[in-house]
mmCIF file of C-alpha atoms in Angstrom:
data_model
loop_
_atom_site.group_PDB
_atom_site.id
_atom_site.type_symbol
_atom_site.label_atom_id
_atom_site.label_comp_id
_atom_site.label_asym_id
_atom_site.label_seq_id
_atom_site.Cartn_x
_atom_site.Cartn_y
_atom_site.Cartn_z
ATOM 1 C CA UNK A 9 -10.316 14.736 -29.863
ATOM 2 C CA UNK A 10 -13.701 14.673 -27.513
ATOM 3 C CA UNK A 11 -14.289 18.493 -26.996
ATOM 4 C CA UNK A 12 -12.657 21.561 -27.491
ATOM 5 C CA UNK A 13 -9.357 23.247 -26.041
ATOM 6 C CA UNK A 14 -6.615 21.543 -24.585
ATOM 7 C CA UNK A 15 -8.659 19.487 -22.301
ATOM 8 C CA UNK A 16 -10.164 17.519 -25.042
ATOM 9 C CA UNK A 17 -9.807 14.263 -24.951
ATOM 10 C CA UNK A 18 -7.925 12.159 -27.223
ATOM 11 C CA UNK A 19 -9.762 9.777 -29.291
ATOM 12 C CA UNK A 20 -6.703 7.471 -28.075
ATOM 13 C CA UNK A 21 -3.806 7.231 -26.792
ATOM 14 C CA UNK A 22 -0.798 6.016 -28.894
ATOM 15 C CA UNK A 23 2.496 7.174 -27.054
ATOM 16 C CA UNK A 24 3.623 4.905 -24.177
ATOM 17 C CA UNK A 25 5.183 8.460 -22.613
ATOM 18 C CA UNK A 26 5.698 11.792 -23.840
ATOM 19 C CA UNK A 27 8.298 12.999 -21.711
ATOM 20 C CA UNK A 28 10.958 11.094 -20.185
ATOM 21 C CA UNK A 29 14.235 11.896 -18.113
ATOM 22 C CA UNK A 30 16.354 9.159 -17.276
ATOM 23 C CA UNK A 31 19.518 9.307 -14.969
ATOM 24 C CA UNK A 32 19.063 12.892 -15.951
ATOM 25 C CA UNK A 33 21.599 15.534 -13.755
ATOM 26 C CA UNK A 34 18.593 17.721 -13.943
ATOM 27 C CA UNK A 35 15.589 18.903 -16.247
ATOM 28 C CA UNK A 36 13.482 21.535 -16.474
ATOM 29 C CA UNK A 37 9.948 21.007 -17.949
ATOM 30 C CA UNK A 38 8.111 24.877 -18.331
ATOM 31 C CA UNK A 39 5.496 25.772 -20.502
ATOM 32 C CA UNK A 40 4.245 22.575 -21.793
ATOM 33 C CA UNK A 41 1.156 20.330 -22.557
ATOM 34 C CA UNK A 42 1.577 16.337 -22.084
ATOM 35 C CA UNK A 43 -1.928 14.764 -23.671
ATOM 36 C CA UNK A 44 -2.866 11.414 -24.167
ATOM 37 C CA UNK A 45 -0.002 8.809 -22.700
ATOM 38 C CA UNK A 46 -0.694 4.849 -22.488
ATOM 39 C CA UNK A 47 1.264 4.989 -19.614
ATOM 40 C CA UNK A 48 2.629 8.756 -17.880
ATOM 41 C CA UNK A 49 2.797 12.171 -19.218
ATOM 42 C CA UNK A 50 5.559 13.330 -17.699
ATOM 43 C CA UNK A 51 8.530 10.737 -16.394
ATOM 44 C CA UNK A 52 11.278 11.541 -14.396
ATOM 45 C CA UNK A 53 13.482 8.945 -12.992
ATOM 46 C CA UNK A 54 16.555 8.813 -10.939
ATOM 47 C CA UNK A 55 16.933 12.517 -11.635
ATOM 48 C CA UNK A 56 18.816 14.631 -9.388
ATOM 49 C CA UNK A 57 17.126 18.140 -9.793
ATOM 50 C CA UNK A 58 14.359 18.717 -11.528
ATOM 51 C CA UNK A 59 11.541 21.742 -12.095
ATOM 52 C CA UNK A 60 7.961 21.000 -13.851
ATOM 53 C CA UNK A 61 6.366 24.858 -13.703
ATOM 54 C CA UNK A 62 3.465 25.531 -15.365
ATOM 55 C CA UNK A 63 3.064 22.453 -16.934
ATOM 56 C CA UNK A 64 -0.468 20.524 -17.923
ATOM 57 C CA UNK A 65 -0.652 17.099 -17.971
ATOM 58 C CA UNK A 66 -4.074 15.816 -19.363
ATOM 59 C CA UNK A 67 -5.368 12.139 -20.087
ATOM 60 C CA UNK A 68 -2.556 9.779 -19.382
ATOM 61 C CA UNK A 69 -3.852 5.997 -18.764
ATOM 62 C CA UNK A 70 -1.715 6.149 -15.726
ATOM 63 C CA UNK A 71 0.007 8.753 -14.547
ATOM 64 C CA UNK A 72 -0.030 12.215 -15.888
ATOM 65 C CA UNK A 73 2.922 12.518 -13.739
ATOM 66 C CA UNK A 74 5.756 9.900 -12.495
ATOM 67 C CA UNK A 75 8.941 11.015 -10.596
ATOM 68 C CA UNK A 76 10.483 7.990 -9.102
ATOM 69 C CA UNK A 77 13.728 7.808 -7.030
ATOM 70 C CA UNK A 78 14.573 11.557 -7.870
ATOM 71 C CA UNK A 79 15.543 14.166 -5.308
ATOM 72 C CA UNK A 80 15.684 17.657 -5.529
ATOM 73 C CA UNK A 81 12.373 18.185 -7.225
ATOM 74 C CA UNK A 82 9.856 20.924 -7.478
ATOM 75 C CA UNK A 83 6.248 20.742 -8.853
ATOM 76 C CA UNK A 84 4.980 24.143 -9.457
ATOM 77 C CA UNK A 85 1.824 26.021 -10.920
ATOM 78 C CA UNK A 86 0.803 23.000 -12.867
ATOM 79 C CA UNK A 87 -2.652 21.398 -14.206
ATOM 80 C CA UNK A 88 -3.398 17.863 -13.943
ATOM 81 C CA UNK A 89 -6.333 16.332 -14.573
ATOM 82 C CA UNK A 90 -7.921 12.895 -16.443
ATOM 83 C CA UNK A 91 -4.954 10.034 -14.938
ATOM 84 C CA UNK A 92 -6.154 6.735 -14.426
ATOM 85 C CA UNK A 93 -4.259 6.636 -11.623
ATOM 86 C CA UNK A 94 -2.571 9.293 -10.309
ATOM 87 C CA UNK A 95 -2.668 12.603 -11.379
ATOM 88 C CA UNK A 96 0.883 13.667 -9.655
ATOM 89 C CA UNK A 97 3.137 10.494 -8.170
ATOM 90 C CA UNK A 98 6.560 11.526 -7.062
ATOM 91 C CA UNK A 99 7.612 8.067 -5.589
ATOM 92 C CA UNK A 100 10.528 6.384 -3.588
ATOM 93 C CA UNK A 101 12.121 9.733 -3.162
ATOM 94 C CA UNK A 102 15.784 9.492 -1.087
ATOM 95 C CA UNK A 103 15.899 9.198 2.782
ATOM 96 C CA UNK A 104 16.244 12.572 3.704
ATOM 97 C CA UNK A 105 13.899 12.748 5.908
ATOM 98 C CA UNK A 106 13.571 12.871 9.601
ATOM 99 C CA UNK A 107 15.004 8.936 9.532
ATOM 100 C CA UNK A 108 17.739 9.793 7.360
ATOM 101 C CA UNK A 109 21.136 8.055 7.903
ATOM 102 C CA UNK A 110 23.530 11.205 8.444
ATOM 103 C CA UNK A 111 26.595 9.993 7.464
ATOM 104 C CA UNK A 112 25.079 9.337 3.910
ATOM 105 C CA UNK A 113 22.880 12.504 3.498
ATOM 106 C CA UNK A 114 24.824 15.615 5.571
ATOM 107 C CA UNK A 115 22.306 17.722 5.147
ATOM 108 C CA UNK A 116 19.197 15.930 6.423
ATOM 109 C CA UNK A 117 16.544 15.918 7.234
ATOM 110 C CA UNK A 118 15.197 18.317 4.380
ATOM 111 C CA UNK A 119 12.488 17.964 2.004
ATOM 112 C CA UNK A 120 13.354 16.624 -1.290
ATOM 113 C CA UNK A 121 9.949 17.539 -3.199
ATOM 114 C CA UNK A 122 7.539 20.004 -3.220
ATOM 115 C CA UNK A 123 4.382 20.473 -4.955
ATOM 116 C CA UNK A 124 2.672 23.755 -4.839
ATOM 117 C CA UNK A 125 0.215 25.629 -6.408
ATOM 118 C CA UNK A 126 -0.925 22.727 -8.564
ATOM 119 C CA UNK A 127 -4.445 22.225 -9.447
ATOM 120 C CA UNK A 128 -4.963 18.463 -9.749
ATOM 121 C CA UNK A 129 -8.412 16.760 -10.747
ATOM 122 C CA UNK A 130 -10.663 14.627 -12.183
ATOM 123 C CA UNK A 131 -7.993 11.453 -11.868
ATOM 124 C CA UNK A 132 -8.810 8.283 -9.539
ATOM 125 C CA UNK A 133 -6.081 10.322 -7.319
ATOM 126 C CA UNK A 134 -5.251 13.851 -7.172
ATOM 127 C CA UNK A 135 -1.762 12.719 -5.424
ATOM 128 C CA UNK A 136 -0.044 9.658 -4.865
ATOM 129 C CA UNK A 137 2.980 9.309 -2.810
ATOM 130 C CA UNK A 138 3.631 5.845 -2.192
ATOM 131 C CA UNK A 139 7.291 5.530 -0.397
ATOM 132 C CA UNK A 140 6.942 9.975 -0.807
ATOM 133 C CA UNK A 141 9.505 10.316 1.473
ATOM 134 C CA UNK A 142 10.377 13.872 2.994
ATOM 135 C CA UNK A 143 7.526 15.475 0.222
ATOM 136 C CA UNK A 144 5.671 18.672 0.948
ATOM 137 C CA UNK A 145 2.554 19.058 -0.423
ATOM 138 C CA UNK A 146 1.126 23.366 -0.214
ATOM 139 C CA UNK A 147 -1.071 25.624 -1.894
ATOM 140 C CA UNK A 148 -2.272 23.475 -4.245
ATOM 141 C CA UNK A 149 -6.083 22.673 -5.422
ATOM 142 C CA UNK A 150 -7.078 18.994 -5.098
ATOM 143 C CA UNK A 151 -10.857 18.204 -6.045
ATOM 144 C CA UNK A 152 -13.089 16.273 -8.040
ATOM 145 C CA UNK A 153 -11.217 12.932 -7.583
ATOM 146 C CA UNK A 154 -11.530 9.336 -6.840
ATOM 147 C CA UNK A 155 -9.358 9.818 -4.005
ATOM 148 C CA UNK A 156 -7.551 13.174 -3.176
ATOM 149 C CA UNK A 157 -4.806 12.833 -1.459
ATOM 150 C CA UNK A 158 -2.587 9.226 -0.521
ATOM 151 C CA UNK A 159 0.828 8.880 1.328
ATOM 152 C CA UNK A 160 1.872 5.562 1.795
ATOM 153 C CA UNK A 161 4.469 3.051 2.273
ATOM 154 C CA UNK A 162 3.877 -0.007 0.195
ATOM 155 C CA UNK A 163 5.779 -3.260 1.560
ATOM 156 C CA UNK A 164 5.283 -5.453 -1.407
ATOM 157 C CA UNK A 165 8.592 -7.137 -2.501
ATOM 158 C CA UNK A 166 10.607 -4.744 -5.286
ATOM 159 C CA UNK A 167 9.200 -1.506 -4.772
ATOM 160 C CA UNK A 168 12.177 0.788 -4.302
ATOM 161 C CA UNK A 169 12.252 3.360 -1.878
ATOM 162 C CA UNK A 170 12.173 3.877 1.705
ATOM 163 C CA UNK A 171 8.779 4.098 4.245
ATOM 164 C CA UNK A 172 7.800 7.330 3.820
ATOM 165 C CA UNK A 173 8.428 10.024 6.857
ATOM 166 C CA UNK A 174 8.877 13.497 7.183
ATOM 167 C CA UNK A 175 5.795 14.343 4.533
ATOM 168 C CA UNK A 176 4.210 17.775 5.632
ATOM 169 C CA UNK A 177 0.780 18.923 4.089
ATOM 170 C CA UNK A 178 -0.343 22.542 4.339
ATOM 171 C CA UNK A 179 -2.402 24.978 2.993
ATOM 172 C CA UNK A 180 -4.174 23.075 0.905
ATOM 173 C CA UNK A 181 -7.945 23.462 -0.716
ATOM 174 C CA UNK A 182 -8.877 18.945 -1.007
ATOM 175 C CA UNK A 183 -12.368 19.212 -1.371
ATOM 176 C CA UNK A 184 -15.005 17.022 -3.350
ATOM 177 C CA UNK A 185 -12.852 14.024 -3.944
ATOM 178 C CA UNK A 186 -14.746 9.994 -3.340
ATOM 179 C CA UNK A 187 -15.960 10.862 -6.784
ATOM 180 C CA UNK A 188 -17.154 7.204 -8.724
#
């Protein structure tokens, strides 16, 4: 490792992910350090409840965080920082949002993620949400990025998920991002 503490960087980076939660019917991730992934730190897929509290994810080629297709989620009073892309992603969430189709989801439109209280930094992006559907994004520090903050709907052929709606954004401190 470059440096000292548990920001140091690895000298490089052998596991594809260190965390991953498939099909899961929920997972809670407290209390833990993800360092060093090829690909994400953290990877939650088609996961119907999950918590990642206090939780640092540090120096993952891509993401140092990756929830796709997952609902119920909650980011909360984590540390990310050193993603090559992204240091958060939760992407192609469900349609619960304001577009929702009611007979499928009853209880729409709700949020199905929220981060808060996260301090994410130094990545090319602080946040991604591409397809982010129905996300809220509060209280959290987002600085010293590439980019700080991106909600999107990408159309390219594949990508699962729906166009995102319903995202709210409050309360946040984005500041000194369009770093090189």
């Amino acid at each position: 490792y470059s440096g000292k503490g548990p920001e140091a960087k690895p000298g490089s980076l052998d596991k594809d992910v260190i965390i991953r939660a498939d099909r899961a019917d929920g997972i809670v991730i407290r209390n833990l350090l993800a360092r060093g992934a090829v690909e994400h730190g953290i990877y939650v897929e088609e996961t119907d409840g999950y918590l990642i509290d206090r939780t640092a994810m540090y120096w993952a080629a891509d993401y140092g965080n990756l929830t796709f297709t997952s609902d119920h989620g909650m980011y909360r009073r984590c540390d990310a920082m050193g993603a090559g892309d992204a240091a958060i992603y939760p992407g192609a969430a469900p349609e619960s949002g304001e577009q929702a189709d009611l007979s499928f989801y009853t209880d729409a439109p709700r949020i199905n993620t929220v981060v808060t209280k996260c301090d994410l930094r130094h990545s090319m992006l602080g946040y991604s949400g591409s397809m982010g559907n129905a996300v809220r994004i509060t209280k959290n520090e987002v600085y010293g990025n590439g980019l700080g903050l991106s909600t999107d709907t990408i159309s390219a052929a594949g990508h699962p998920g729906y166009p995102a709606d319903s995202v709210e954004i409050d309360n946040n401190n984005i500041y000194s991002n369009n770093l090189d």
